Every structure is written in structure tokens, then in C-alpha cells.
Amino acid sequence: MRIVLMGPPGAGKGTQAARLAARAGVPHISTGDMFRQAVREGTPLGLEAKGYMDRGALVPDEVTIGIVRERLRQEDAARGFVFDGFPRTTVQAEALDRILAELERPLEAAVELVVPDAEIVRRLAGRRVCPQCGATYHVEFQPPARPGVCDRCGAELAQRPDDREETVRERLAVYRRQTAPLVDYYRAAGILVQVDGTGAVDAVTASVLEALR
Ligand code: AP5
Ligand code: MG
Ligand code: ZN
């Protein structure tokens, strides 16, 4: 499986990418998760990324493409990958195509999760994440067994700093302006797959798998 998952903030990219990658036995590569880890570890990459993320802006293309290029060199990525939140600009999409062409492992599909704005606001407002292992929950739609506690590792759940209402609005605007044009990019390449991202998590996973068949 060599796919990218696209869609607005809160569309369920991370939720679906984790399931699809586990099923296919390939790595789930989330540039957002990679940046958040760098922020937690206080690396130079983290320090640079934090300023952009806190305002809902995109981290510069050359930085983002650099970490993706490195990640694709790791052995596990030879089996395939599920990208989540990358690419987000035309420059990133073109760079990914070049890197994959060099590796002779082109993309098989770009999956767009289609979710209306009202639903996105509800999803992000109720999202809780595990600061330790990265697991994602929703207070209403995907609650942990014990409120506020991670099922996987027992850590206390938190809200993502960029899930504040104002930042969400900016992230949505950035998505429309900079990332939505990639839908046409992948349609023109003949690999766009559009999937209804509303409905239960399991049902969305099934729709994606069906659409990829
Ligand atoms: P990133 O981490 O990629 O955030 P995002 O695109 O805004 O997307 P989210 O992670 O918020 O949403 P998601 O689609 O993964 O949804 P989730 O599965 O969590 O990026 C963060 C920042 O990093 C960017 O703003 C930027 O600064 C930087 N960055 C990252 N990549 C970059 C790049 N390539 N270039 C430049 N900068 C970059 O689901 C959301 C909630 O809904 C959860 O609570 C979940 O439990 C719930 N949910 C999921 N599915 C369902 C369902 N079917 N029904 C009900 N609830 C559901
Ligand atoms: Mg995510
Ligand atoms: Zn955890």
C-alpha cells in the first residue's frame, strides 16, 4: 500500500491512517506527529516548527520535504506507507512524486476524506490526544475506557494546543487556500479517490478499503 490521506483538519486522517497502515503492515507517516514529537523533544526542528503550528500556519516546504525524504529512506518504508497530512502544498506534492520516482515506487492513490465544516468543528473541539504515545480519542465519538486516561499507555489525555477555536479557523483557511488545490492535482494524475468521511470510524475504514480495491 502506497497512499496519501488528504482532507481538512479533523477529517480523520490520523484515525484512518493508523488503521490502514496497521492492516497493510506499512508505516503510518504523519508529518504533524513528527513535528509534535520534535517539539516535545525540544530539537531545533521542533523549535522551528512550533511557531508555525501554534498559529495554524504551515511549516516551510523545504523543512517538511527534508524530513519526509529522510523518513522514506528508512527500511520499513520499502514495504509501502500511508502518508497523513503530507503533502499539503503543490510544491510538496511535486517533491514527493520526484522522490518516489527515484525509488521506483510511485503513489497508488490519494484518498480525500470528505467531511463538512460543522462536523469538523465538533470533532476537533472534542478531540483528546495522548501526549505520551500519540493515541487519539474523542470525548463523545471515541471515548477511552476511563475518562481522561489513555487506553494504550495509561497517560493523562490532553487537548492539542492548535485545537483552540481561533487556530482551528486559521487551519481550515490554510487548508482551503494551500492544500485543497491538491485534489485537482491528483485528479489530473488519475489517482484521486474521494471517500465520505462522515459515519462511524469502522464504516469509513471499510469505505476507504473498498474504494482502493
Ligand atoms: P496535522 O497534525 O496534520 O493536523 P491537521 O491536518 O490539522 O489534521 P488533524 O490531525 O487535526 O486531524 P485528522 O484529520 O488527523 O483527524 P483525527 O483523526 O485526529 O498538522 C498539524 C500542524 O503541523 C499543521 O497545522 C502544520 O503547522 C504542521 N504540518 C503538518 N504537516 C505539514 C506539512 N505537510 N507541511 C507543512 N506543515 C505541516 O480526528 C479528529 C477527531 O475526530 C478525533 O477526536 C477523532 O477521534 C474524531 N474522529 C475521527 N474519525 C471520526 C468519525 N468517523 N466519527 C466521529 N469522530 C471521528
Ligand atoms: Mg492528525
Ligand atoms: Zn497513550
PDB file of C-alpha atoms and ligand atoms in Angstrom:
ATOM      1  CA  MET A   1       0.000   0.000   0.000  1.00  0.00           C
ATOM      2  CA  ARG A   2       1.447   3.388  -1.059  1.00  0.00           C
ATOM      3  CA  ILE A   3      -1.122   6.088  -0.424  1.00  0.00           C
ATOM      4  CA  VAL A   4      -1.597   9.613   0.904  1.00  0.00           C
ATOM      5  CA  LEU A   5      -4.603  10.620   3.019  1.00  0.00           C
ATOM      6  CA  MET A   6      -5.910  14.127   2.455  1.00  0.00           C
ATOM      7  CA  GLY A   7      -8.680  16.157   3.991  1.00  0.00           C
ATOM      8  CA  PRO A   8      -9.271  19.161   6.214  1.00  0.00           C
ATOM      9  CA  PRO A   9      -8.135  19.300   9.857  1.00  0.00           C
ATOM     10  CA  GLY A  10     -10.242  16.859  11.845  1.00  0.00           C
ATOM     11  CA  ALA A  11     -11.324  14.846   8.795  1.00  0.00           C
ATOM     12  CA  GLY A  12      -9.992  11.688  10.459  1.00  0.00           C
ATOM     13  CA  LYS A  13      -6.692  11.339   8.584  1.00  0.00           C
ATOM     14  CA  GLY A  14      -4.775  10.222  11.673  1.00  0.00           C
ATOM     15  CA  THR A  15      -7.550   7.901  12.844  1.00  0.00           C
ATOM     16  CA  GLN A  16      -7.852   6.188   9.461  1.00  0.00           C
ATOM     17  CA  ALA A  17      -4.136   6.206   8.606  1.00  0.00           C
ATOM     18  CA  ALA A  18      -3.303   4.293  11.802  1.00  0.00           C
ATOM     19  CA  ARG A  19      -5.855   1.587  10.959  1.00  0.00           C
ATOM     20  CA  LEU A  20      -4.977   1.297   7.279  1.00  0.00           C
ATOM     21  CA  ALA A  21      -1.245   1.165   7.980  1.00  0.00           C
ATOM     22  CA  ALA A  22      -1.636  -1.494  10.688  1.00  0.00           C
ATOM     23  CA  ARG A  23      -3.760  -3.608   8.367  1.00  0.00           C
ATOM     24  CA  ALA A  24      -1.333  -3.336   5.463  1.00  0.00           C
ATOM     25  CA  GLY A  25       1.770  -3.725   7.666  1.00  0.00           C
ATOM     26  CA  VAL A  26       3.289  -0.444   6.455  1.00  0.00           C
ATOM     27  CA  PRO A  27       4.347   2.650   8.421  1.00  0.00           C
ATOM     28  CA  HIS A  28       1.887   5.462   9.163  1.00  0.00           C
ATOM     29  CA  ILE A  29       3.818   8.631   8.337  1.00  0.00           C
ATOM     30  CA  SER A  30       2.276  11.768   9.822  1.00  0.00           C
ATOM     31  CA  THR A  31       4.312  14.938   9.380  1.00  0.00           C
ATOM     32  CA  GLY A  32       2.167  16.561  12.099  1.00  0.00           C
ATOM     33  CA  ASP A  33       3.093  13.771  14.554  1.00  0.00           C
ATOM     34  CA  MET A  34       6.764  14.079  13.556  1.00  0.00           C
ATOM     35  CA  PHE A  35       6.698  17.828  14.243  1.00  0.00           C
ATOM     36  CA  ARG A  36       4.865  17.360  17.571  1.00  0.00           C
ATOM     37  CA  GLN A  37       7.454  14.805  18.650  1.00  0.00           C
ATOM     38  CA  ALA A  38      10.251  17.218  17.735  1.00  0.00           C
ATOM     39  CA  VAL A  39       8.503  19.945  19.772  1.00  0.00           C
ATOM     40  CA  ARG A  40       8.282  17.600  22.799  1.00  0.00           C
ATOM     41  CA  GLU A  41      11.943  16.713  22.479  1.00  0.00           C
ATOM     42  CA  GLY A  42      12.939  20.352  22.053  1.00  0.00           C
ATOM     43  CA  THR A  43      15.072  19.674  18.950  1.00  0.00           C
ATOM     44  CA  PRO A  44      15.984  22.504  16.525  1.00  0.00           C
ATOM     45  CA  LEU A  45      13.316  21.167  14.136  1.00  0.00           C
ATOM     46  CA  GLY A  46      10.779  21.319  16.974  1.00  0.00           C
ATOM     47  CA  LEU A  47      11.712  24.867  17.889  1.00  0.00           C
ATOM     48  CA  GLU A  48      11.276  25.961  14.288  1.00  0.00           C
ATOM     49  CA  ALA A  49       8.017  24.064  13.711  1.00  0.00           C
ATOM     50  CA  LYS A  50       6.325  25.186  16.937  1.00  0.00           C
ATOM     51  CA  GLY A  51       5.885  28.811  15.879  1.00  0.00           C
ATOM     52  CA  TYR A  52       4.092  27.824  12.685  1.00  0.00           C
ATOM     53  CA  MET A  53       1.964  25.133  14.298  1.00  0.00           C
ATOM     54  CA  ASP A  54       0.779  27.334  17.161  1.00  0.00           C
ATOM     55  CA  ARG A  55      -0.642  29.825  14.660  1.00  0.00           C
ATOM     56  CA  GLY A  56      -2.120  27.168  12.382  1.00  0.00           C
ATOM     57  CA  ALA A  57       0.294  28.015   9.567  1.00  0.00           C
ATOM     58  CA  LEU A  58       2.271  25.512   7.507  1.00  0.00           C
ATOM     59  CA  VAL A  59       5.879  24.679   8.301  1.00  0.00           C
ATOM     60  CA  PRO A  60       8.026  25.742   5.284  1.00  0.00           C
ATOM     61  CA  ASP A  61       8.118  23.295   2.376  1.00  0.00           C
ATOM     62  CA  GLU A  62      11.881  22.714   2.385  1.00  0.00           C
ATOM     63  CA  VAL A  63      11.830  21.699   6.062  1.00  0.00           C
ATOM     64  CA  THR A  64       8.859  19.381   5.598  1.00  0.00           C
ATOM     65  CA  ILE A  65      10.173  17.785   2.400  1.00  0.00           C
ATOM     66  CA  GLY A  66      13.522  17.215   4.117  1.00  0.00           C
ATOM     67  CA  ILE A  67      12.043  15.189   6.981  1.00  0.00           C
ATOM     68  CA  VAL A  68       9.885  13.159   4.582  1.00  0.00           C
ATOM     69  CA  ARG A  69      12.857  12.350   2.358  1.00  0.00           C
ATOM     70  CA  GLU A  70      14.746  11.083   5.421  1.00  0.00           C
ATOM     71  CA  ARG A  71      11.784   9.070   6.627  1.00  0.00           C
ATOM     72  CA  LEU A  72      11.349   7.326   3.267  1.00  0.00           C
ATOM     73  CA  ARG A  73      14.959   6.171   3.436  1.00  0.00           C
ATOM     74  CA  GLN A  74      14.210   4.051   6.492  1.00  0.00           C
ATOM     75  CA  GLU A  75      13.895   0.367   5.846  1.00  0.00           C
ATOM     76  CA  ASP A  76      10.270  -0.086   6.908  1.00  0.00           C
ATOM     77  CA  ALA A  77       9.097   2.343   4.206  1.00  0.00           C
ATOM     78  CA  ALA A  78      10.290  -0.040   1.492  1.00  0.00           C
ATOM     79  CA  ARG A  79       7.141  -2.084   2.137  1.00  0.00           C
ATOM     80  CA  GLY A  80       4.894   0.922   1.483  1.00  0.00           C
ATOM     81  CA  PHE A  81       3.400   3.768   3.535  1.00  0.00           C
ATOM     82  CA  VAL A  82       0.301   5.678   4.484  1.00  0.00           C
ATOM     83  CA  PHE A  83       1.014   9.423   4.495  1.00  0.00           C
ATOM     84  CA  ASP A  84      -1.177  11.531   6.763  1.00  0.00           C
ATOM     85  CA  GLY A  85      -1.096  15.315   6.385  1.00  0.00           C
ATOM     86  CA  PHE A  86       1.572  15.267   3.687  1.00  0.00           C
ATOM     87  CA  PRO A  87       1.710  16.612   1.042  1.00  0.00           C
ATOM     88  CA  ARG A  88      -0.077  19.866   1.837  1.00  0.00           C
ATOM     89  CA  THR A  89       1.124  22.125  -0.978  1.00  0.00           C
ATOM     90  CA  THR A  90       1.739  21.682  -4.696  1.00  0.00           C
ATOM     91  CA  VAL A  91       5.477  22.053  -4.076  1.00  0.00           C
ATOM     92  CA  GLN A  92       5.349  19.174  -1.568  1.00  0.00           C
ATOM     93  CA  ALA A  93       3.280  17.009  -3.930  1.00  0.00           C
ATOM     94  CA  GLU A  94       5.739  17.549  -6.766  1.00  0.00           C
ATOM     95  CA  ALA A  95       8.678  16.794  -4.476  1.00  0.00           C
ATOM     96  CA  LEU A  96       7.012  13.572  -3.284  1.00  0.00           C
ATOM     97  CA  ASP A  97       6.431  12.483  -6.878  1.00  0.00           C
ATOM     98  CA  ARG A  98      10.104  13.059  -7.644  1.00  0.00           C
ATOM     99  CA  ILE A  99      11.352  11.198  -4.572  1.00  0.00           C
ATOM    100  CA  LEU A 100       9.055   8.237  -5.273  1.00  0.00           C
ATOM    101  CA  ALA A 101      10.016   8.188  -8.961  1.00  0.00           C
ATOM    102  CA  GLU A 102      13.668   7.904  -7.930  1.00  0.00           C
ATOM    103  CA  LEU A 103      12.757   4.993  -5.676  1.00  0.00           C
ATOM    104  CA  GLU A 104      10.617   3.497  -8.476  1.00  0.00           C
ATOM    105  CA  ARG A 105       7.715   3.212  -6.048  1.00  0.00           C
ATOM    106  CA  PRO A 106       5.050   5.660  -7.304  1.00  0.00           C
ATOM    107  CA  LEU A 107       1.904   6.580  -5.362  1.00  0.00           C
ATOM    108  CA  GLU A 108      -1.034   4.255  -5.881  1.00  0.00           C
ATOM    109  CA  ALA A 109      -3.774   6.562  -4.644  1.00  0.00           C
ATOM    110  CA  ALA A 110      -4.521   9.908  -2.995  1.00  0.00           C
ATOM    111  CA  VAL A 111      -7.527   9.438  -0.733  1.00  0.00           C
ATOM    112  CA  GLU A 112      -9.560  12.514   0.148  1.00  0.00           C
ATOM    113  CA  LEU A 113     -11.732  12.181   3.271  1.00  0.00           C
ATOM    114  CA  VAL A 114     -14.697  14.463   2.632  1.00  0.00           C
ATOM    115  CA  VAL A 115     -16.214  15.936   5.817  1.00  0.00           C
ATOM    116  CA  PRO A 116     -18.401  19.062   6.151  1.00  0.00           C
ATOM    117  CA  ASP A 117     -17.200  22.028   8.243  1.00  0.00           C
ATOM    118  CA  ALA A 118     -19.814  21.722  11.002  1.00  0.00           C
ATOM    119  CA  GLU A 119     -18.711  18.157  11.687  1.00  0.00           C
ATOM    120  CA  ILE A 120     -15.058  19.209  11.739  1.00  0.00           C
ATOM    121  CA  VAL A 121     -15.656  21.748  14.462  1.00  0.00           C
ATOM    122  CA  ARG A 122     -17.365  19.091  16.647  1.00  0.00           C
ATOM    123  CA  ARG A 123     -14.577  16.624  16.073  1.00  0.00           C
ATOM    124  CA  LEU A 124     -11.755  18.985  16.933  1.00  0.00           C
ATOM    125  CA  ALA A 125     -13.498  20.506  19.951  1.00  0.00           C
ATOM    126  CA  GLY A 126     -13.923  17.032  21.482  1.00  0.00           C
ATOM    127  CA  ARG A 127     -10.583  15.570  20.441  1.00  0.00           C
ATOM    128  CA  ARG A 128      -8.209  14.396  23.173  1.00  0.00           C
ATOM    129  CA  VAL A 129      -4.733  13.081  22.484  1.00  0.00           C
ATOM    130  CA  CYS A 130      -2.215  11.093  24.492  1.00  0.00           C
ATOM    131  CA  PRO A 131       0.914  13.207  24.989  1.00  0.00           C
ATOM    132  CA  GLN A 132       2.918  10.032  25.599  1.00  0.00           C
ATOM    133  CA  CYS A 133       2.016   7.581  22.811  1.00  0.00           C
ATOM    134  CA  GLY A 134       0.074   9.804  20.384  1.00  0.00           C
ATOM    135  CA  ALA A 135      -3.226   7.878  20.510  1.00  0.00           C
ATOM    136  CA  THR A 136      -6.278   9.933  19.521  1.00  0.00           C
ATOM    137  CA  TYR A 137      -9.707   9.927  21.204  1.00  0.00           C
ATOM    138  CA  HIS A 138     -12.934  11.898  21.135  1.00  0.00           C
ATOM    139  CA  VAL A 139     -14.903  12.604  24.301  1.00  0.00           C
ATOM    140  CA  GLU A 140     -18.140  11.621  22.573  1.00  0.00           C
ATOM    141  CA  PHE A 141     -17.346   9.627  19.409  1.00  0.00           C
ATOM    142  CA  GLN A 142     -14.292   7.601  20.508  1.00  0.00           C
ATOM    143  CA  PRO A 143     -14.058   7.808  24.284  1.00  0.00           C
ATOM    144  CA  PRO A 144     -11.317   5.991  26.219  1.00  0.00           C
ATOM    145  CA  ALA A 145     -12.400   3.275  28.661  1.00  0.00           C
ATOM    146  CA  ARG A 146     -11.617   5.580  31.615  1.00  0.00           C
ATOM    147  CA  PRO A 147     -12.356   9.284  31.029  1.00  0.00           C
ATOM    148  CA  GLY A 148      -9.187  11.312  30.519  1.00  0.00           C
ATOM    149  CA  VAL A 149      -6.840   8.292  30.592  1.00  0.00           C
ATOM    150  CA  CYS A 150      -5.098   6.654  27.606  1.00  0.00           C
ATOM    151  CA  ASP A 151      -6.233   3.051  26.972  1.00  0.00           C
ATOM    152  CA  ARG A 152      -2.874   2.132  25.487  1.00  0.00           C
ATOM    153  CA  CYS A 153      -0.390   3.555  27.993  1.00  0.00           C
ATOM    154  CA  GLY A 154      -2.315   4.997  30.946  1.00  0.00           C
ATOM    155  CA  ALA A 155      -1.084   8.578  30.494  1.00  0.00           C
ATOM    156  CA  GLU A 156      -3.369  11.538  31.115  1.00  0.00           C
ATOM    157  CA  LEU A 157      -5.042  12.789  27.926  1.00  0.00           C
ATOM    158  CA  ALA A 158      -4.742  16.411  26.778  1.00  0.00           C
ATOM    159  CA  GLN A 159      -6.086  18.791  24.136  1.00  0.00           C
ATOM    160  CA  ARG A 160      -3.837  19.715  21.248  1.00  0.00           C
ATOM    161  CA  PRO A 161      -2.704  23.349  21.586  1.00  0.00           C
ATOM    162  CA  ASP A 162      -3.794  24.069  17.988  1.00  0.00           C
ATOM    163  CA  ASP A 163      -7.361  22.843  18.647  1.00  0.00           C
ATOM    164  CA  ARG A 164      -8.315  26.251  20.109  1.00  0.00           C
ATOM    165  CA  GLU A 165     -11.241  27.644  18.124  1.00  0.00           C
ATOM    166  CA  GLU A 166      -9.291  30.545  16.618  1.00  0.00           C
ATOM    167  CA  THR A 167      -6.436  28.327  15.479  1.00  0.00           C
ATOM    168  CA  VAL A 168      -8.879  25.802  14.022  1.00  0.00           C
ATOM    169  CA  ARG A 169     -10.385  28.583  11.894  1.00  0.00           C
ATOM    170  CA  GLU A 170      -6.936  29.501  10.604  1.00  0.00           C
ATOM    171  CA  ARG A 171      -6.057  25.848   9.900  1.00  0.00           C
ATOM    172  CA  LEU A 172      -9.259  25.494   7.862  1.00  0.00           C
ATOM    173  CA  ALA A 173      -8.464  28.647   5.883  1.00  0.00           C
ATOM    174  CA  VAL A 174      -4.927  27.415   5.224  1.00  0.00           C
ATOM    175  CA  TYR A 175      -6.348  24.076   4.094  1.00  0.00           C
ATOM    176  CA  ARG A 176      -8.678  25.706   1.572  1.00  0.00           C
ATOM    177  CA  ARG A 177      -6.017  28.038   0.250  1.00  0.00           C
ATOM    178  CA  GLN A 178      -2.943  25.797   0.135  1.00  0.00           C
ATOM    179  CA  THR A 179      -3.994  22.146   0.314  1.00  0.00           C
ATOM    180  CA  ALA A 180      -7.409  21.826  -1.375  1.00  0.00           C
ATOM    181  CA  PRO A 181      -5.844  22.501  -4.821  1.00  0.00           C
ATOM    182  CA  LEU A 182      -4.097  19.124  -4.477  1.00  0.00           C
ATOM    183  CA  VAL A 183      -7.452  17.445  -5.106  1.00  0.00           C
ATOM    184  CA  ASP A 184      -7.226  18.677  -8.708  1.00  0.00           C
ATOM    185  CA  TYR A 185      -3.542  17.773  -8.844  1.00  0.00           C
ATOM    186  CA  TYR A 186      -4.266  14.130  -8.001  1.00  0.00           C
ATOM    187  CA  ARG A 187      -7.418  14.035 -10.124  1.00  0.00           C
ATOM    188  CA  ALA A 188      -5.307  15.091 -13.097  1.00  0.00           C
ATOM    189  CA  ALA A 189      -2.813  12.344 -12.215  1.00  0.00           C
ATOM    190  CA  GLY A 190      -5.680   9.837 -12.298  1.00  0.00           C
ATOM    191  CA  ILE A 191      -5.163   8.560  -8.725  1.00  0.00           C
ATOM    192  CA  LEU A 192      -7.728  10.604  -6.738  1.00  0.00           C
ATOM    193  CA  VAL A 193     -10.115   8.587  -4.581  1.00  0.00           C
ATOM    194  CA  GLN A 194     -12.861  10.506  -2.733  1.00  0.00           C
ATOM    195  CA  VAL A 195     -14.459   8.903   0.300  1.00  0.00           C
ATOM    196  CA  ASP A 196     -17.273  10.113   2.552  1.00  0.00           C
ATOM    197  CA  GLY A 197     -15.521  10.716   5.903  1.00  0.00           C
ATOM    198  CA  THR A 198     -18.724  11.027   7.937  1.00  0.00           C
ATOM    199  CA  GLY A 199     -20.232   7.989   9.646  1.00  0.00           C
ATOM    200  CA  ALA A 200     -18.625   5.635  12.139  1.00  0.00           C
ATOM    201  CA  VAL A 201     -14.855   5.135  12.191  1.00  0.00           C
ATOM    202  CA  ASP A 202     -15.168   1.469  11.123  1.00  0.00           C
ATOM    203  CA  ALA A 203     -17.519   2.362   8.279  1.00  0.00           C
ATOM    204  CA  VAL A 204     -15.080   4.964   6.944  1.00  0.00           C
ATOM    205  CA  THR A 205     -12.211   2.443   7.061  1.00  0.00           C
ATOM    206  CA  ALA A 206     -14.354  -0.022   5.124  1.00  0.00           C
ATOM    207  CA  SER A 207     -15.235   2.644   2.523  1.00  0.00           C
ATOM    208  CA  VAL A 208     -11.578   3.524   2.008  1.00  0.00           C
ATOM    209  CA  LEU A 209     -10.590  -0.129   1.570  1.00  0.00           C
ATOM    210  CA  GLU A 210     -13.488  -0.657  -0.817  1.00  0.00           C
ATOM    211  CA  ALA A 211     -12.547   2.418  -2.855  1.00  0.00           C
ATOM    212  CA  LEU A 212      -8.919   1.255  -3.079  1.00  0.00           C
ATOM    213  CA  ARG A 213      -9.873  -2.136  -4.463  1.00  0.00           C
TER     214      ARG A 213
HETATM  215  P1  AP5 B   1      -1.640  17.757  11.445  1.00  0.00           P
HETATM  216  O1  AP5 B   1      -1.218  17.087  12.677  1.00  0.00           O
HETATM  217  O2  AP5 B   1      -1.528  17.058  10.162  1.00  0.00           O
HETATM  218  O3  AP5 B   1      -3.117  18.324  11.668  1.00  0.00           O
HETATM  219  P2  AP5 B   1      -4.368  18.544  10.683  1.00  0.00           P
HETATM  220  O4  AP5 B   1      -4.174  18.349   9.233  1.00  0.00           O
HETATM  221  O5  AP5 B   1      -4.909  19.841  11.076  1.00  0.00           O
HETATM  222  O6  AP5 B   1      -5.274  17.356  11.000  1.00  0.00           O
HETATM  223  P3  AP5 B   1      -5.656  16.823  12.401  1.00  0.00           P
HETATM  224  O7  AP5 B   1      -4.561  15.964  12.938  1.00  0.00           O
HETATM  225  O8  AP5 B   1      -6.159  17.936  13.245  1.00  0.00           O
HETATM  226  O9  AP5 B   1      -6.928  15.934  12.020  1.00  0.00           O
HETATM  227  P4  AP5 B   1      -7.026  14.476  11.440  1.00  0.00           P
HETATM  228  O10 AP5 B   1      -7.567  14.566  10.053  1.00  0.00           O
HETATM  229  O11 AP5 B   1      -5.785  13.686  11.652  1.00  0.00           O
HETATM  230  O12 AP5 B   1      -8.202  13.927  12.358  1.00  0.00           O
HETATM  231  P5  AP5 B   1      -8.197  12.888  13.579  1.00  0.00           P
HETATM  232  O13 AP5 B   1      -8.039  11.502  13.056  1.00  0.00           O
HETATM  233  O14 AP5 B   1      -7.316  13.336  14.675  1.00  0.00           O
HETATM  234  O15 AP5 B   1      -0.824  19.128  11.319  1.00  0.00           O
HETATM  235  C1  AP5 B   1      -0.649  19.985  12.421  1.00  0.00           C
HETATM  236  C2  AP5 B   1       0.266  21.140  12.039  1.00  0.00           C
HETATM  237  O16 AP5 B   1       1.583  20.632  11.715  1.00  0.00           O
HETATM  238  C3  AP5 B   1      -0.150  21.950  10.801  1.00  0.00           C
HETATM  239  O17 AP5 B   1      -1.084  22.960  11.141  1.00  0.00           O
HETATM  240  C4  AP5 B   1       1.205  22.499  10.350  1.00  0.00           C
HETATM  241  O18 AP5 B   1       1.597  23.590  11.147  1.00  0.00           O
HETATM  242  C5  AP5 B   1       2.152  21.344  10.627  1.00  0.00           C
HETATM  243  N1  AP5 B   1       2.268  20.443   9.482  1.00  0.00           N
HETATM  244  C6  AP5 B   1       1.926  19.117   9.455  1.00  0.00           C
HETATM  245  N2  AP5 B   1       2.153  18.588   8.238  1.00  0.00           N
HETATM  246  C7  AP5 B   1       2.646  19.591   7.459  1.00  0.00           C
HETATM  247  C8  AP5 B   1       3.042  19.670   6.110  1.00  0.00           C
HETATM  248  N3  AP5 B   1       2.968  18.600   5.276  1.00  0.00           N
HETATM  249  N4  AP5 B   1       3.501  20.866   5.649  1.00  0.00           N
HETATM  250  C9  AP5 B   1       3.578  21.933   6.453  1.00  0.00           C
HETATM  251  N5  AP5 B   1       3.196  21.937   7.742  1.00  0.00           N
HETATM  252  C10 AP5 B   1       2.741  20.769   8.250  1.00  0.00           C
HETATM  253  O19 AP5 B   1      -9.741  13.044  14.035  1.00  0.00           O
HETATM  254  C11 AP5 B   1     -10.204  14.249  14.638  1.00  0.00           C
HETATM  255  C12 AP5 B   1     -11.162  13.933  15.800  1.00  0.00           C
HETATM  256  O20 AP5 B   1     -12.345  13.331  15.272  1.00  0.00           O
HETATM  257  C13 AP5 B   1     -10.618  12.927  16.824  1.00  0.00           C
HETATM  258  O21 AP5 B   1     -11.060  13.282  18.099  1.00  0.00           O
HETATM  259  C14 AP5 B   1     -11.206  11.587  16.378  1.00  0.00           C
HETATM  260  O22 AP5 B   1     -11.383  10.726  17.486  1.00  0.00           O
HETATM  261  C15 AP5 B   1     -12.552  12.020  15.801  1.00  0.00           C
HETATM  262  N6  AP5 B   1     -12.975  11.184  14.682  1.00  0.00           N
HETATM  263  C16 AP5 B   1     -12.213  10.674  13.687  1.00  0.00           C
HETATM  264  N7  AP5 B   1     -12.963   9.976  12.808  1.00  0.00           N
HETATM  265  C17 AP5 B   1     -14.254  10.064  13.269  1.00  0.00           C
HETATM  266  C18 AP5 B   1     -15.516   9.558  12.787  1.00  0.00           C
HETATM  267  N8  AP5 B   1     -15.595   8.813  11.662  1.00  0.00           N
HETATM  268  N9  AP5 B   1     -16.610   9.861  13.504  1.00  0.00           N
HETATM  269  C19 AP5 B   1     -16.548  10.602  14.643  1.00  0.00           C
HETATM  270  N10 AP5 B   1     -15.392  11.113  15.135  1.00  0.00           N
HETATM  271  C20 AP5 B   1     -14.254  10.841  14.453  1.00  0.00           C
HETATM  272 MG    MG B   2      -3.906  14.111  12.512  1.00  0.00          MG
HETATM  273 ZN    ZN B   3      -1.020   6.785  25.408  1.00  0.00          ZN
END
